[in-house]
CSV table of C-alpha atoms in Angstrom, one decimal:
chain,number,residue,atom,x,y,z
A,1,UNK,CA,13.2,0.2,4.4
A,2,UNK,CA,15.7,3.0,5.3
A,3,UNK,CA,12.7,5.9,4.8
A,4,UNK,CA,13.4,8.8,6.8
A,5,UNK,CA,9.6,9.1,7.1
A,6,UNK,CA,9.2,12.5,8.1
A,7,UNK,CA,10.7,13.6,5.0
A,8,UNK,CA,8.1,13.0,2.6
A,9,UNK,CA,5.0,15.5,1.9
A,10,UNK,CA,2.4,15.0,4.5
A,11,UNK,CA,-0.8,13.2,4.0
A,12,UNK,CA,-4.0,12.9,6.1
A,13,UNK,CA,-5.3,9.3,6.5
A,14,UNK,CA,-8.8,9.1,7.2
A,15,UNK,CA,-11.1,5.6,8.4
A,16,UNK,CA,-14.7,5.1,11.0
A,17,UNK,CA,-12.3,6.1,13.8
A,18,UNK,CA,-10.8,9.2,12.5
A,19,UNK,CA,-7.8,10.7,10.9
A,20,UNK,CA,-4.2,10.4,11.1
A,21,UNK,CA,-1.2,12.3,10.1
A,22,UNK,CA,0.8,10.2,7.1
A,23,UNK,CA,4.0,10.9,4.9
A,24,UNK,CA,4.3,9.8,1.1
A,25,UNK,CA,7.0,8.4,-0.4
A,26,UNK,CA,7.9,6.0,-3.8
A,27,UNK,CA,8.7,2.7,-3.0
A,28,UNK,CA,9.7,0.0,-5.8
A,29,UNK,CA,7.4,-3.5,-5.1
A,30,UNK,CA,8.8,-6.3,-6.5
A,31,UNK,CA,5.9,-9.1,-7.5
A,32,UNK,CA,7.1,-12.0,-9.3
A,33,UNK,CA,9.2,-10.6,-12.3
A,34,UNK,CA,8.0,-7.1,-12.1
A,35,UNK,CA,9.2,-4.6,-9.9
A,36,UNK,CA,6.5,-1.2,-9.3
A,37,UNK,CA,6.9,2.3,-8.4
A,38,UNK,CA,4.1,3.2,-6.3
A,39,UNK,CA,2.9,5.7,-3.9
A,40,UNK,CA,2.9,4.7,0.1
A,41,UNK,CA,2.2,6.3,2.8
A,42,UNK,CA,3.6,6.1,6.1
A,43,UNK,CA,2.4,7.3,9.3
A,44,UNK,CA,3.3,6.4,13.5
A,45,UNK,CA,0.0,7.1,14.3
A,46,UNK,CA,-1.9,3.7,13.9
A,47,UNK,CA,-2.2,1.4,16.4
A,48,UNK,CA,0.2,-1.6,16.6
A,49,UNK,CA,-2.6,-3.7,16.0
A,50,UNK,CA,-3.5,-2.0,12.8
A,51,UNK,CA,-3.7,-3.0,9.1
A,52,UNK,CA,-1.2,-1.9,6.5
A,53,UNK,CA,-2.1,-2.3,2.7
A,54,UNK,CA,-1.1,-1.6,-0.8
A,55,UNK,CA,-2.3,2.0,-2.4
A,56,UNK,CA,-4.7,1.9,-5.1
A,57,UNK,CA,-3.1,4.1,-7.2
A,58,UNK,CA,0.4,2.5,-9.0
A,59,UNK,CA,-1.0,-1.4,-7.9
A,60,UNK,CA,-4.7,-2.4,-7.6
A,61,UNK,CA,-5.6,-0.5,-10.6
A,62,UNK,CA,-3.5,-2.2,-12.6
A,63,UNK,CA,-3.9,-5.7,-11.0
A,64,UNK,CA,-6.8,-7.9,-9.6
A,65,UNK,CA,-6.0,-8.9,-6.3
A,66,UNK,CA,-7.9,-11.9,-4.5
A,67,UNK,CA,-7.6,-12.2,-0.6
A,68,UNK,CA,-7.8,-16.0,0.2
A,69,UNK,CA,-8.3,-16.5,3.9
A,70,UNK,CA,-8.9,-19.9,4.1
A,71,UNK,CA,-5.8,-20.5,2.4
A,72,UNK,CA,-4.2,-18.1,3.8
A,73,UNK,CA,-2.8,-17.1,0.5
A,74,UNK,CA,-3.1,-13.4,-1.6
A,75,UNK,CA,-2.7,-13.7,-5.5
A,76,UNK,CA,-2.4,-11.6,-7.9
A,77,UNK,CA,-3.2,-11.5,-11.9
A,78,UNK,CA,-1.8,-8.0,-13.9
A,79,UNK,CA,-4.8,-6.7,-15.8
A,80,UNK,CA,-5.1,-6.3,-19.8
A,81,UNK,CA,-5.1,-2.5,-21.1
């Protein structure tokens, strides 16, 4: 993405096996015909083995999101206001 991670104000991550040290910055998401500004934090600290999702502030409060793992498919529907 070009980030110069580092750069952005730090964040602490936190999950069952700890914390990590994390660095927020805007991203645009393009979904369809929309493009999003939303928060996203990066960090070096996970393990290569570990997950990476969407914020819930700028995108899952504003969309329902259904994880479909038998069809290996994620879809999403913009809620109404």
């Amino acid at each position: 993405l070009g980030i110069d991670v580092k750069t952005g104000p730090e964040h602490e991550l936190g999950g069952i096996k700890g914390t990590c040290k994390g660095y927020i910055h805007k991203v645009g998401l393009i979904i369809g015909e929309e493009t999003h500004t939303v928060r996203c934090v990066f960090t070096y600290e996970l393990a290569t083995t570990g997950f990476q999702i969407l914020g819930q502030i700028g995108f899952f409060d504003r969309h329902k999101v259904v994880f479909d793992y038998d069809e290996n498919a994620i879809t999403t529907q913009k809620k109404s206001r």
